[in-house]
PDB file of C-alpha atoms and ligand atoms in Angstrom:
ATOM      1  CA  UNK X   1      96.197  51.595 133.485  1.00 45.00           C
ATOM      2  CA  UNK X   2      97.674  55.064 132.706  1.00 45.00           C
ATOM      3  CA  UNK X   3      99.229  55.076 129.029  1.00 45.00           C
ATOM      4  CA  UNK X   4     101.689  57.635 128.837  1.00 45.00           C
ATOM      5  CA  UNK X   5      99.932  58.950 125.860  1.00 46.00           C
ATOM      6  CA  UNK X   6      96.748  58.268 126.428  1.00 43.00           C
ATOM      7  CA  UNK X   7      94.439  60.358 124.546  1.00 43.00           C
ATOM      8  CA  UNK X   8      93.733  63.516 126.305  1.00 44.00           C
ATOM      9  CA  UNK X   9      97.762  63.934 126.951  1.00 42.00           C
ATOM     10  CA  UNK X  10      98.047  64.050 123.114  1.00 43.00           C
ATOM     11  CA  UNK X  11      95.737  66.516 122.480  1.00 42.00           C
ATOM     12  CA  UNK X  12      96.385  68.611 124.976  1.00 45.00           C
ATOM     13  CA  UNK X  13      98.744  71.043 124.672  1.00 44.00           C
ATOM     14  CA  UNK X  14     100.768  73.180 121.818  1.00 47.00           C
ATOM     15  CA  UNK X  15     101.688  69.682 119.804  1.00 48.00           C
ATOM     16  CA  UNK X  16     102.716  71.454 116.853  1.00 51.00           C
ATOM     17  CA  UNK X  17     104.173  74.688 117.974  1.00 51.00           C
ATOM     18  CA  UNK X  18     106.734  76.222 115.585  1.00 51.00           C
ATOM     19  CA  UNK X  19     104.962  74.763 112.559  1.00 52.00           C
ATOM     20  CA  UNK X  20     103.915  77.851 110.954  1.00 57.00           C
ATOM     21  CA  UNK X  21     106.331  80.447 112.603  1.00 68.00           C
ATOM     22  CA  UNK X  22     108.742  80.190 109.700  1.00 82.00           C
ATOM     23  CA  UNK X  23     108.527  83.957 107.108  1.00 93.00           C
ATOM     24  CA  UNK X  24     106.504  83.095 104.101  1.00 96.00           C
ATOM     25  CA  UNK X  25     110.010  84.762 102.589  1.00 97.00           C
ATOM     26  CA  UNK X  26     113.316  84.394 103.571  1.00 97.00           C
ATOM     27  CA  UNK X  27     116.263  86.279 101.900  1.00 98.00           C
ATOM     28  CA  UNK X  28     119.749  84.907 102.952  1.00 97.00           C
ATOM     29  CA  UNK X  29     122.761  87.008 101.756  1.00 98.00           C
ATOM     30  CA  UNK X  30     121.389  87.551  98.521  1.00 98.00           C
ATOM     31  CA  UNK X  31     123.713  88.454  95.480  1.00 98.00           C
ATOM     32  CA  UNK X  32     122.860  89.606  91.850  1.00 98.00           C
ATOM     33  CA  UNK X  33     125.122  90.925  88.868  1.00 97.00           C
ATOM     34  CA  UNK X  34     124.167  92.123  85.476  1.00 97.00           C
ATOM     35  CA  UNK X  35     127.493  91.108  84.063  1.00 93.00           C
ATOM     36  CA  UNK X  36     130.578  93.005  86.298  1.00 91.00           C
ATOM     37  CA  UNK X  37     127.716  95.331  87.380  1.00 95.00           C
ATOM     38  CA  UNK X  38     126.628  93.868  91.070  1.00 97.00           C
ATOM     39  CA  UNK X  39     123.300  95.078  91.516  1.00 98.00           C
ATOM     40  CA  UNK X  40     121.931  93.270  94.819  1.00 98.00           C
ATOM     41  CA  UNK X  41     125.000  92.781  97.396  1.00 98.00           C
ATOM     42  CA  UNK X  42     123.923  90.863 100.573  1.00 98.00           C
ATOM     43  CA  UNK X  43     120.704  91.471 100.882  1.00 98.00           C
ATOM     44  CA  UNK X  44     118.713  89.554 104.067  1.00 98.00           C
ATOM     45  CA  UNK X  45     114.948  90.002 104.411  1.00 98.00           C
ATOM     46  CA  UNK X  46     112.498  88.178 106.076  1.00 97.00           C
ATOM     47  CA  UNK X  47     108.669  89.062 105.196  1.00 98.00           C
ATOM     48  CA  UNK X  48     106.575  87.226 107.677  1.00 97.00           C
ATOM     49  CA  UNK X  49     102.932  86.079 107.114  1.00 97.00           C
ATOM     50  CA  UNK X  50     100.075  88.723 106.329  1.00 97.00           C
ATOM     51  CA  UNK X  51     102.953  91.397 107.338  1.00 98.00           C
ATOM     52  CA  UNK X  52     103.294  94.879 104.817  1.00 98.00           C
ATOM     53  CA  UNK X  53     107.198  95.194 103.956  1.00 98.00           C
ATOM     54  CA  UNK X  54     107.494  98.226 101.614  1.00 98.00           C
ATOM     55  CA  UNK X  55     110.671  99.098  99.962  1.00 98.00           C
ATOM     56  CA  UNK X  56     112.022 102.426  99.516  1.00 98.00           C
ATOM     57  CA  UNK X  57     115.715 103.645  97.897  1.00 97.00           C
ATOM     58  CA  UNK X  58     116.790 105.644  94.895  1.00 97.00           C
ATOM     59  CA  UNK X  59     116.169 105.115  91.467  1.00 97.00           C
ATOM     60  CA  UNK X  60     118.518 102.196  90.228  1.00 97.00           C
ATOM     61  CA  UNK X  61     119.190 101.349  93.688  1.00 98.00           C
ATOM     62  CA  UNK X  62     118.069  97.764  92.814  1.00 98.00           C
ATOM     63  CA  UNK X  63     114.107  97.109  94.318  1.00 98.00           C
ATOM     64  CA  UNK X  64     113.037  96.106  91.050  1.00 98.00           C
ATOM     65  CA  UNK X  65     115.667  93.458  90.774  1.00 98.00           C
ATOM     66  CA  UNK X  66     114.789  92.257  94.560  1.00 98.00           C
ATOM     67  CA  UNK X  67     111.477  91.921  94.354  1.00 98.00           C
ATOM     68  CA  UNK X  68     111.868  90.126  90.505  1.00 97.00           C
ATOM     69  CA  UNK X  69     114.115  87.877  92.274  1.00 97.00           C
ATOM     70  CA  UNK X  70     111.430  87.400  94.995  1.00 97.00           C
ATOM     71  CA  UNK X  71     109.081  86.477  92.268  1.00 96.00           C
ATOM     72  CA  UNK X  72     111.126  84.093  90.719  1.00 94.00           C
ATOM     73  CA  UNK X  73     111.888  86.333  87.132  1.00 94.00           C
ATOM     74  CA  UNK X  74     115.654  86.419  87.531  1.00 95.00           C
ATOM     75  CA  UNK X  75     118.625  84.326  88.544  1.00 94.00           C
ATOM     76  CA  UNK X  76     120.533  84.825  91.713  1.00 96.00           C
ATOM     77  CA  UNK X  77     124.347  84.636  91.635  1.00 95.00           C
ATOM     78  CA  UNK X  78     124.671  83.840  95.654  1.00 95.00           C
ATOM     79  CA  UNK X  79     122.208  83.329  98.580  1.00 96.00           C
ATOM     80  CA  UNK X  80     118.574  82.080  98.992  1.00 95.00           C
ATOM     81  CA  UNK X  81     115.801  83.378  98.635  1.00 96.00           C
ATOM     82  CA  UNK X  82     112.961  80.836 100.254  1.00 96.00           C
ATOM     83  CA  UNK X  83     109.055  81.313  99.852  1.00 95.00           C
ATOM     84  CA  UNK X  84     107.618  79.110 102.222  1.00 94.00           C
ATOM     85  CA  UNK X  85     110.514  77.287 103.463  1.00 92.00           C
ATOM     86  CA  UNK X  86     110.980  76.013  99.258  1.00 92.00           C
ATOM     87  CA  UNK X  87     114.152  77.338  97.641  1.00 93.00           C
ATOM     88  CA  UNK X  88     113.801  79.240  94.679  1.00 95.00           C
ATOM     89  CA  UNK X  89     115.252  78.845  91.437  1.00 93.00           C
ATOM     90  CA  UNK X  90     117.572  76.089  92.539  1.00 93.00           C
ATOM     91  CA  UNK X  91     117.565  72.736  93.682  1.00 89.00           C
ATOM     92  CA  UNK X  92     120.322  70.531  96.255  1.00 82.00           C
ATOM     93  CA  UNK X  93     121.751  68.027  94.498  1.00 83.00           C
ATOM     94  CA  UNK X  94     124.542  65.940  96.336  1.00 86.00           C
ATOM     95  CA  UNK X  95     125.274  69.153  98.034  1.00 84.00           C
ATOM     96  CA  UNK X  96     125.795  71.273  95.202  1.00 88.00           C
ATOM     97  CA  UNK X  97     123.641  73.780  94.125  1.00 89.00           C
ATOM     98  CA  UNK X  98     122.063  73.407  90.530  1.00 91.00           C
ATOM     99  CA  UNK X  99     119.545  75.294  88.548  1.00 92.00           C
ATOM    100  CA  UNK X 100     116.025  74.237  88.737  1.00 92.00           C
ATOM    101  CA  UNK X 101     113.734  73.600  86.205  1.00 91.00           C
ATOM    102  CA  UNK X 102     111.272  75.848  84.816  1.00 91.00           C
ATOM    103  CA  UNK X 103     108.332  72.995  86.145  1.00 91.00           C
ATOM    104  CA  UNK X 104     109.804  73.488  89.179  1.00 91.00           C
ATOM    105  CA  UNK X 105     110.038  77.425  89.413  1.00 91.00           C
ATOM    106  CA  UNK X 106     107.135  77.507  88.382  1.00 91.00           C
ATOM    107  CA  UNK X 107     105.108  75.710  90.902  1.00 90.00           C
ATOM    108  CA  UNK X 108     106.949  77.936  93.443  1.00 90.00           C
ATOM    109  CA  UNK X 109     105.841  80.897  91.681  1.00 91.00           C
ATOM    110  CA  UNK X 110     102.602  79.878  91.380  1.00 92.00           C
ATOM    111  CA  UNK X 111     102.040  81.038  94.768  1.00 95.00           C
ATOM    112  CA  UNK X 112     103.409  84.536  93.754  1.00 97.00           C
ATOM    113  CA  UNK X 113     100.947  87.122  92.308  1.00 97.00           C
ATOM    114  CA  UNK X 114     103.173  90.340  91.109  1.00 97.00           C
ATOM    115  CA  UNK X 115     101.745  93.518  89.406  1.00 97.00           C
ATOM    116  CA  UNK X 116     104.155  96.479  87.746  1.00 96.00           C
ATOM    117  CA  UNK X 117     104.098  99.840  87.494  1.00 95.00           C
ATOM    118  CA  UNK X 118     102.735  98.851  83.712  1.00 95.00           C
ATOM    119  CA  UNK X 119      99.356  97.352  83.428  1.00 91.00           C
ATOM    120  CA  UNK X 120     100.023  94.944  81.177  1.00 91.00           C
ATOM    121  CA  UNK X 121      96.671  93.797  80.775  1.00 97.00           C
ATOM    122  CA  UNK X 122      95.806  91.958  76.946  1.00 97.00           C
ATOM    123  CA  UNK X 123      94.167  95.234  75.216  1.00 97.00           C
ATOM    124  CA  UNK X 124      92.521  92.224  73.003  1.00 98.00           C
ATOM    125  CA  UNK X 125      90.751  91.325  75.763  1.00 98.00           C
ATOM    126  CA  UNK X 126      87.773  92.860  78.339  1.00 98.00           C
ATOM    127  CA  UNK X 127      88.562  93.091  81.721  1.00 98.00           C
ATOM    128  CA  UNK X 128      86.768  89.806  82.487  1.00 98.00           C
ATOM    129  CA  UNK X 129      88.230  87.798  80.041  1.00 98.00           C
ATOM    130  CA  UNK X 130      92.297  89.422  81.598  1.00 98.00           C
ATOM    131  CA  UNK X 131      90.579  88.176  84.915  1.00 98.00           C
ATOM    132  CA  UNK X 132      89.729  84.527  83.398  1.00 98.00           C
ATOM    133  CA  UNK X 133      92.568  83.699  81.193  1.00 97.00           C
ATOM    134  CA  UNK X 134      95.133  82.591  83.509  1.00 95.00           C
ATOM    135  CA  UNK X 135      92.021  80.420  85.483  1.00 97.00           C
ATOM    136  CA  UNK X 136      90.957  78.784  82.511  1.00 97.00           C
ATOM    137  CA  UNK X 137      95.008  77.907  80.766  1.00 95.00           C
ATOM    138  CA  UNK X 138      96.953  77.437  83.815  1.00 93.00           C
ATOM    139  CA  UNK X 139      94.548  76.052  86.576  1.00 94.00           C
ATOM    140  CA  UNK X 140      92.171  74.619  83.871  1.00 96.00           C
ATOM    141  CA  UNK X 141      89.005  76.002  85.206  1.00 97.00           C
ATOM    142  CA  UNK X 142      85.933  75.537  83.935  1.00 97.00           C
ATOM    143  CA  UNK X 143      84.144  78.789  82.062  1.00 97.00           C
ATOM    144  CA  UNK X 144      81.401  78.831  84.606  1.00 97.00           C
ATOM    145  CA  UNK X 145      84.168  78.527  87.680  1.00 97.00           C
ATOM    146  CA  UNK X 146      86.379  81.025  85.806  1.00 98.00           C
ATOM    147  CA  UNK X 147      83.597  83.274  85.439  1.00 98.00           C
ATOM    148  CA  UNK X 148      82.562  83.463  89.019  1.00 98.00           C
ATOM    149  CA  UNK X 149      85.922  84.009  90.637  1.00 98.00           C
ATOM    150  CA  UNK X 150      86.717  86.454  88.135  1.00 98.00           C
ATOM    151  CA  UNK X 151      83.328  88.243  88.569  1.00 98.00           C
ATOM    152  CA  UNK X 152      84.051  88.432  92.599  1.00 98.00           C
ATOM    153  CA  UNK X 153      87.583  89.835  92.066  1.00 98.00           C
ATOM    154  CA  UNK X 154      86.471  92.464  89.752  1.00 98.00           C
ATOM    155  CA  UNK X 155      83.950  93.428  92.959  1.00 97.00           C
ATOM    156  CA  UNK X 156      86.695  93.186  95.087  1.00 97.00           C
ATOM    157  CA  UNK X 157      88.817  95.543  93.534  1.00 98.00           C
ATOM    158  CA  UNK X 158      85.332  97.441  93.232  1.00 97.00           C
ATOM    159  CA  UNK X 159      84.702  96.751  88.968  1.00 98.00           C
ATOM    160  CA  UNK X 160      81.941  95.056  89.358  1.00 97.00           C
ATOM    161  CA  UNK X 161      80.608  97.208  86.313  1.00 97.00           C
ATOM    162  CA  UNK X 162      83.677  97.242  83.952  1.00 98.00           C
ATOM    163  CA  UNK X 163      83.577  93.394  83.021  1.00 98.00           C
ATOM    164  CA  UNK X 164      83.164  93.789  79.664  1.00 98.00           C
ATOM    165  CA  UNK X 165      85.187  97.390  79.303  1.00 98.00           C
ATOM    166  CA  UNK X 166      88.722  96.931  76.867  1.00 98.00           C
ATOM    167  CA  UNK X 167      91.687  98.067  78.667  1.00 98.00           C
ATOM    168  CA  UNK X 168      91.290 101.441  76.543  1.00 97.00           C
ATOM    169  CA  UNK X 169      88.301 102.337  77.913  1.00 97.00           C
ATOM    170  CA  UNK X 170      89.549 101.821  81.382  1.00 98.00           C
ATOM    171  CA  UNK X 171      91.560 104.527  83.224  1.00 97.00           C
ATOM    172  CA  UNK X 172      94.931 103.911  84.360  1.00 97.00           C
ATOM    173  CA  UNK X 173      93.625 103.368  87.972  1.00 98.00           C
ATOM    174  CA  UNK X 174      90.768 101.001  86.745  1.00 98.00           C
ATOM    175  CA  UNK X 175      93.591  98.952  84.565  1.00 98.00           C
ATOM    176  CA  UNK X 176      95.978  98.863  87.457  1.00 98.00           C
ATOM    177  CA  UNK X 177      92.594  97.215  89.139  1.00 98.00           C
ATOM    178  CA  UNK X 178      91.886  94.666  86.972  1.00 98.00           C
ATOM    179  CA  UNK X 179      95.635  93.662  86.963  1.00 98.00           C
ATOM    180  CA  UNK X 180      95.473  93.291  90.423  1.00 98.00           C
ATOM    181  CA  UNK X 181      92.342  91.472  90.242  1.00 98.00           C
ATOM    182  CA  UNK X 182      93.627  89.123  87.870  1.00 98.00           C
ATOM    183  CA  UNK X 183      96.418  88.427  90.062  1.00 98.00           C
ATOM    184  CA  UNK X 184      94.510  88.278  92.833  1.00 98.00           C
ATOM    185  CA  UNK X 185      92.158  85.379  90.944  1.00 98.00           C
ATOM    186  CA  UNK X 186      95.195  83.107  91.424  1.00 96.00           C
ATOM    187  CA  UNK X 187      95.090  82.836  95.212  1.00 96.00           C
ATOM    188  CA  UNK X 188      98.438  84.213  95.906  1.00 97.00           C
ATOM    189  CA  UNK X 189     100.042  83.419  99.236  1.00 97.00           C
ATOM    190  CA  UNK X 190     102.466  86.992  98.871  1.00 98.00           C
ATOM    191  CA  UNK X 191     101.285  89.610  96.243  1.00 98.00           C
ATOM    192  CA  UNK X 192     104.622  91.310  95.061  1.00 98.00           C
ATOM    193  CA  UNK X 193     103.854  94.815  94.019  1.00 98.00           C
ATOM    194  CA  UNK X 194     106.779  96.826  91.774  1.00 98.00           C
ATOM    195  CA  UNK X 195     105.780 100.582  92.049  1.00 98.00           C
ATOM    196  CA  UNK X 196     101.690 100.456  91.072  1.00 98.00           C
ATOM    197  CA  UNK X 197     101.066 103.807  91.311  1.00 98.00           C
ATOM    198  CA  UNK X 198     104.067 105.319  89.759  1.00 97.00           C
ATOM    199  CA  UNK X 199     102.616 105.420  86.000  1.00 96.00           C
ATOM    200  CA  UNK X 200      99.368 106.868  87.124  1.00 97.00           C
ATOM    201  CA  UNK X 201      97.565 110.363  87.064  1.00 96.00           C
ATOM    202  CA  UNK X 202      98.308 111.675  90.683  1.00 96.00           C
ATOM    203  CA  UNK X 203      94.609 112.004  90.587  1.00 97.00           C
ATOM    204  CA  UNK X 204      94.273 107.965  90.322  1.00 97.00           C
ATOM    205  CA  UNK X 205      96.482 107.046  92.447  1.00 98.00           C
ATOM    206  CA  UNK X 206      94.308 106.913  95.340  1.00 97.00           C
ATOM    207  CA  UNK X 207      91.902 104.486  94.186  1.00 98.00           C
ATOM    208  CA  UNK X 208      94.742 101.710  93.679  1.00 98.00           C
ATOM    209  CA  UNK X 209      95.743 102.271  96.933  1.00 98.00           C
ATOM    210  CA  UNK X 210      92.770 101.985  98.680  1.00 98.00           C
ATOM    211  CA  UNK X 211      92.764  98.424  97.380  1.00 98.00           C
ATOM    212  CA  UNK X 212      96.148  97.395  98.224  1.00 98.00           C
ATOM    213  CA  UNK X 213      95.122  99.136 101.788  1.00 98.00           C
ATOM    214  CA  UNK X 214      92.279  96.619 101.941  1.00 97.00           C
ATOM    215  CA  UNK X 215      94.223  93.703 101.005  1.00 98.00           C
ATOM    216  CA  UNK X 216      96.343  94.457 103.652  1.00 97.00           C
ATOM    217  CA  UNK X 217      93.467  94.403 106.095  1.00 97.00           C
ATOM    218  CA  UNK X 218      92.182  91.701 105.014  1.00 96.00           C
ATOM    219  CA  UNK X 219      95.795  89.955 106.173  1.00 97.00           C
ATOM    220  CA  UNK X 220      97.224  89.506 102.395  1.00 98.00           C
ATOM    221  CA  UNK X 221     101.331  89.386 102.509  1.00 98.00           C
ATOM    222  CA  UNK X 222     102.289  92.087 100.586  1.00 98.00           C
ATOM    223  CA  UNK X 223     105.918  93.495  99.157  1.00 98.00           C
ATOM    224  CA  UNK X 224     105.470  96.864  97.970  1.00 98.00           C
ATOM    225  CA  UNK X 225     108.168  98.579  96.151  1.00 98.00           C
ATOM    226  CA  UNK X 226     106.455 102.433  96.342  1.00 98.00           C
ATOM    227  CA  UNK X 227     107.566 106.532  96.561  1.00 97.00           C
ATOM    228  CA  UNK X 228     104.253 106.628  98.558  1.00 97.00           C
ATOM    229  CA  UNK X 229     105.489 107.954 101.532  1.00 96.00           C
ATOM    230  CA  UNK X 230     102.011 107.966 103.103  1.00 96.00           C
ATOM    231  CA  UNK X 231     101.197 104.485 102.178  1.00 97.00           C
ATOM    232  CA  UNK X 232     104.181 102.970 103.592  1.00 97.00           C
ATOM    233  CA  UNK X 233     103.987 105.212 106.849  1.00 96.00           C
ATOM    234  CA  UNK X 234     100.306 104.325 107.349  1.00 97.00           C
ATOM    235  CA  UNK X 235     100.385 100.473 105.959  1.00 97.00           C
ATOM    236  CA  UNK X 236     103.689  99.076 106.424  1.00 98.00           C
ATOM    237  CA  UNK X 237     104.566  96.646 109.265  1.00 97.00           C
ATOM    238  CA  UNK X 238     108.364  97.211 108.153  1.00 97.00           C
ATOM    239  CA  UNK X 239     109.983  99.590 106.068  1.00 97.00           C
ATOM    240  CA  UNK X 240     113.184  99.017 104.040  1.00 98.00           C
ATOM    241  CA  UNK X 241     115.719 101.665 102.723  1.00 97.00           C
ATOM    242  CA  UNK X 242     117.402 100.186  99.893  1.00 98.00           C
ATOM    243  CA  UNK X 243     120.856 101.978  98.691  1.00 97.00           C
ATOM    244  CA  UNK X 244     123.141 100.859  96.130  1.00 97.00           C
ATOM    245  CA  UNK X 245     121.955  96.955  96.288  1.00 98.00           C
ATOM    246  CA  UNK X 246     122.054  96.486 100.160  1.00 98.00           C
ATOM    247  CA  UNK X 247     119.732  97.079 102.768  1.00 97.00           C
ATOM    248  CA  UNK X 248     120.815 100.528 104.691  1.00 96.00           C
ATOM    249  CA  UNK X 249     117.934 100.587 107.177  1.00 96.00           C
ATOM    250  CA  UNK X 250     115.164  98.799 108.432  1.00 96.00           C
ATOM    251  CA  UNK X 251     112.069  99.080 111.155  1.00 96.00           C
ATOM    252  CA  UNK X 252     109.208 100.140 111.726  1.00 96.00           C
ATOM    253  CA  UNK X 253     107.698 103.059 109.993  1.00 95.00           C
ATOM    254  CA  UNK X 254     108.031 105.156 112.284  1.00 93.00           C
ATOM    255  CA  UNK X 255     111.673 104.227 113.334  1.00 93.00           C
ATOM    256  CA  UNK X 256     112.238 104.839 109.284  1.00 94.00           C
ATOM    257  CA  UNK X 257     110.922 108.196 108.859  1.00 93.00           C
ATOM    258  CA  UNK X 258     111.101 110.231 112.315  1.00 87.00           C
ATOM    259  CA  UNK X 259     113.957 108.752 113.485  1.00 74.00           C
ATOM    260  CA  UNK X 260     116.263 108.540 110.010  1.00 77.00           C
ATOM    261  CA  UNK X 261     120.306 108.655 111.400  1.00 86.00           C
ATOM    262  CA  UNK X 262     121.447 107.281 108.693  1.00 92.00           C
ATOM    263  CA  UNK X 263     122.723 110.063 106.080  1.00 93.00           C
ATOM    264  CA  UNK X 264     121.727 109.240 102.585  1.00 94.00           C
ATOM    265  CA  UNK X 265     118.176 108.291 104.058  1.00 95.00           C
ATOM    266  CA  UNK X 266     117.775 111.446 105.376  1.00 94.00           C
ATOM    267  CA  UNK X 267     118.953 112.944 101.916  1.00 94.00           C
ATOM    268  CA  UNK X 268     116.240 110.508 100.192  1.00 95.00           C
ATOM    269  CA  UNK X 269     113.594 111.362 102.217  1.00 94.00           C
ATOM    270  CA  UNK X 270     114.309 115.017 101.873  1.00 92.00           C
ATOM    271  CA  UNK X 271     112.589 114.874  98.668  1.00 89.00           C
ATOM    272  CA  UNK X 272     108.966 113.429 100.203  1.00 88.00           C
ATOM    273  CA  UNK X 273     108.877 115.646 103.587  1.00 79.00           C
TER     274      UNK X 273
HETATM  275  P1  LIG Y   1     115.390 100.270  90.949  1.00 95.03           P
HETATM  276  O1  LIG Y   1     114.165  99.446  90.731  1.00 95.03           O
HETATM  277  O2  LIG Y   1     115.732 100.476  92.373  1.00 95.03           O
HETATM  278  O3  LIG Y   1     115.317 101.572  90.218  1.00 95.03           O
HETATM  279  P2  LIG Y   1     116.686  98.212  89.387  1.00 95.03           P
HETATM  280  O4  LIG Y   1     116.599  96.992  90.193  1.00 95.03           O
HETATM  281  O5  LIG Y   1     115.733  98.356  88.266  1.00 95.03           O
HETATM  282  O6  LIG Y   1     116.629  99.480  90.340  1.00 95.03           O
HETATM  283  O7  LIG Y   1     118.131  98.335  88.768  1.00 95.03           O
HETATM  284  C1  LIG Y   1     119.310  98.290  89.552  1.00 95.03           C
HETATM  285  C2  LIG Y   1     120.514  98.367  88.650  1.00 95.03           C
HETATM  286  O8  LIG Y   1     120.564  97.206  87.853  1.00 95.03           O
HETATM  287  C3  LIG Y   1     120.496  99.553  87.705  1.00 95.03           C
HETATM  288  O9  LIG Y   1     121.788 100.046  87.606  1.00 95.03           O
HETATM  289  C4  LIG Y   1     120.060  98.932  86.415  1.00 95.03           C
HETATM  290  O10 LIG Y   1     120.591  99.633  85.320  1.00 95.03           O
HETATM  291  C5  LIG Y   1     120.632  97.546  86.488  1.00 95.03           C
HETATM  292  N1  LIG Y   1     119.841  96.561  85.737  1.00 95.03           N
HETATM  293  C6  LIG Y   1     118.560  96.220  85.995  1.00 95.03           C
HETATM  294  N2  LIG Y   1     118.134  95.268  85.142  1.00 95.03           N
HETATM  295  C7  LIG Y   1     119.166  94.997  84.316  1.00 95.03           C
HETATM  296  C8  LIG Y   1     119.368  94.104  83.214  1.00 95.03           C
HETATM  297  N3  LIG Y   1     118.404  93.274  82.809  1.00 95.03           N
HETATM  298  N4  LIG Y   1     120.587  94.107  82.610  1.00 95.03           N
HETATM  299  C9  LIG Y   1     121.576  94.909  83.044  1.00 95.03           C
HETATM  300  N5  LIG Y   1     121.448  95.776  84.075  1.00 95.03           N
HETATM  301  C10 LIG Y   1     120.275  95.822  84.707  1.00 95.03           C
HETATM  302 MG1  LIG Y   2     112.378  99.841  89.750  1.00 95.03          MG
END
């Protein structure tokens, strides 16, 4: 007799289709103020799996804010903002919307690795040990498993001799590397990045972004807030202008740069071409 789901019906075929289409971020008419100062008004971004979005705008047009929000730092006064389908810092209660808790923000965030324009590595500490801390307090690691995935990130970002350098003995660049090592350490699903390069000799800058060019290769989702021009044009799957808190233009790079209608763009990107 023919079951209607016999066996090779079941397994044939695309049974789970649409389970993994969703962005790994979703912004939904996204709202922040500083007091009567609104800072991010409406902003709606999607940032798909392993896909580049780099964000561009004037100075205290409000990326920093976006992408802390993204990361779970600040408060949002209106919107969502979703990381893998989970809303962040709130919770649905009987339909109402209420603050969650830290525990809770937290194990959304954990899946968020974020480096800033400052290193902020521990100067205490060598690069290794910036590498192993967060392994060994937050995901309890043992010092020999610590060790080893700290000892492969520091390759990875190509450090593989600096392990025992201080942070003072480290360029900028290097420092930059090790914090993105360490954040890398934490298996990140997105790796939020708030202008790297921007405190760095011009003649380090290159090095940092030849790593953040092979994360992206190697299929990382990345937000990149950057004035790298060249980075964004050659690495970004999506491009977005940011002007006083709301998103004035988005595309492709190319659509962005060659084909910029849209008046204070043009006046912004004046200053890079
Ligand atoms: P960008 O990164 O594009 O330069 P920011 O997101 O840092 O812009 O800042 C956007 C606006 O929000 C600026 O006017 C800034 O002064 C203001 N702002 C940022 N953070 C705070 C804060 N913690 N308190 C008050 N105002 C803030
Ligand atoms: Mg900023």
């Amino acid at each position: 007799i023919d079951s209607p789901l016999s066996p090779s019906e079941v397994n044939e075929g695309p049974i789970f289709v649409n389970a993994s289409v969703a962005p790994l971020v979703e912004v939904r008419g996204l709202h922040k103020r500083f007091n009567e100062t609104e800072v991010l008004r409406g902003i709606d971004l999607d940032i798909g799996k392993s896909e580049v979005v780099c964000v561009i705008g004037p100075s205290g047009s409000g990326k920093s804010t976006l992408l802390r929000c993204l990361a779970g730092l600040e408060t949002y006064d209106e919107g969502e903002v979703r990381i893998e389908g989970e809303l962040l810092g709130y919770r649905e209660r009987h339909g109402r919307r209420v603050r969650a808790s830290s525990a809770e923000i937290n194990r959304v965030r954990r899946n968020i690795g974020m480096v800033f324009q400052q290193f902020n590595l521990w100067p205490h500490m060598s690069a290794l040990d910036n590498v192993m801390e967060a392994l060994l307090r937050v995901r309890r690691f043992s010092r020999h498993e610590a060790r080893a995935r700290a000892d492969l990130m520091l390759e990875t970002v190509g450090l593989s001799h600096k392990g025992d350098a201080y942070p003072a003995k480290l360029s900028g660049g290097q420092q930059q590397r090790v914090a993105i090592a360490r954040a890398l350490a934490m298996e990140p699903h997105i790796m939020l990045f708030d202008e790297p390069t921007s405190a760095l000799d011009p003649e380090l800058v290159g090095e940092v972004l030849q790593v953040m060019k092979q994360l992206a290769r190697d299929g990382m989702t990345m937000a990149v807030v950057t004035h790298e021009m060249g980075f964004a044009a050659q690495v970004a799957d999506k491009v977005v202008f940011i002007d006083q808190g709301r998103i004035a233009v988005q595309g492709k790079p190319r659509e962005v740069f060659h084909d910029a209608k849209h008046p204070r763009l043009r006046q912004f990107l004046q200053n890079y071409f």
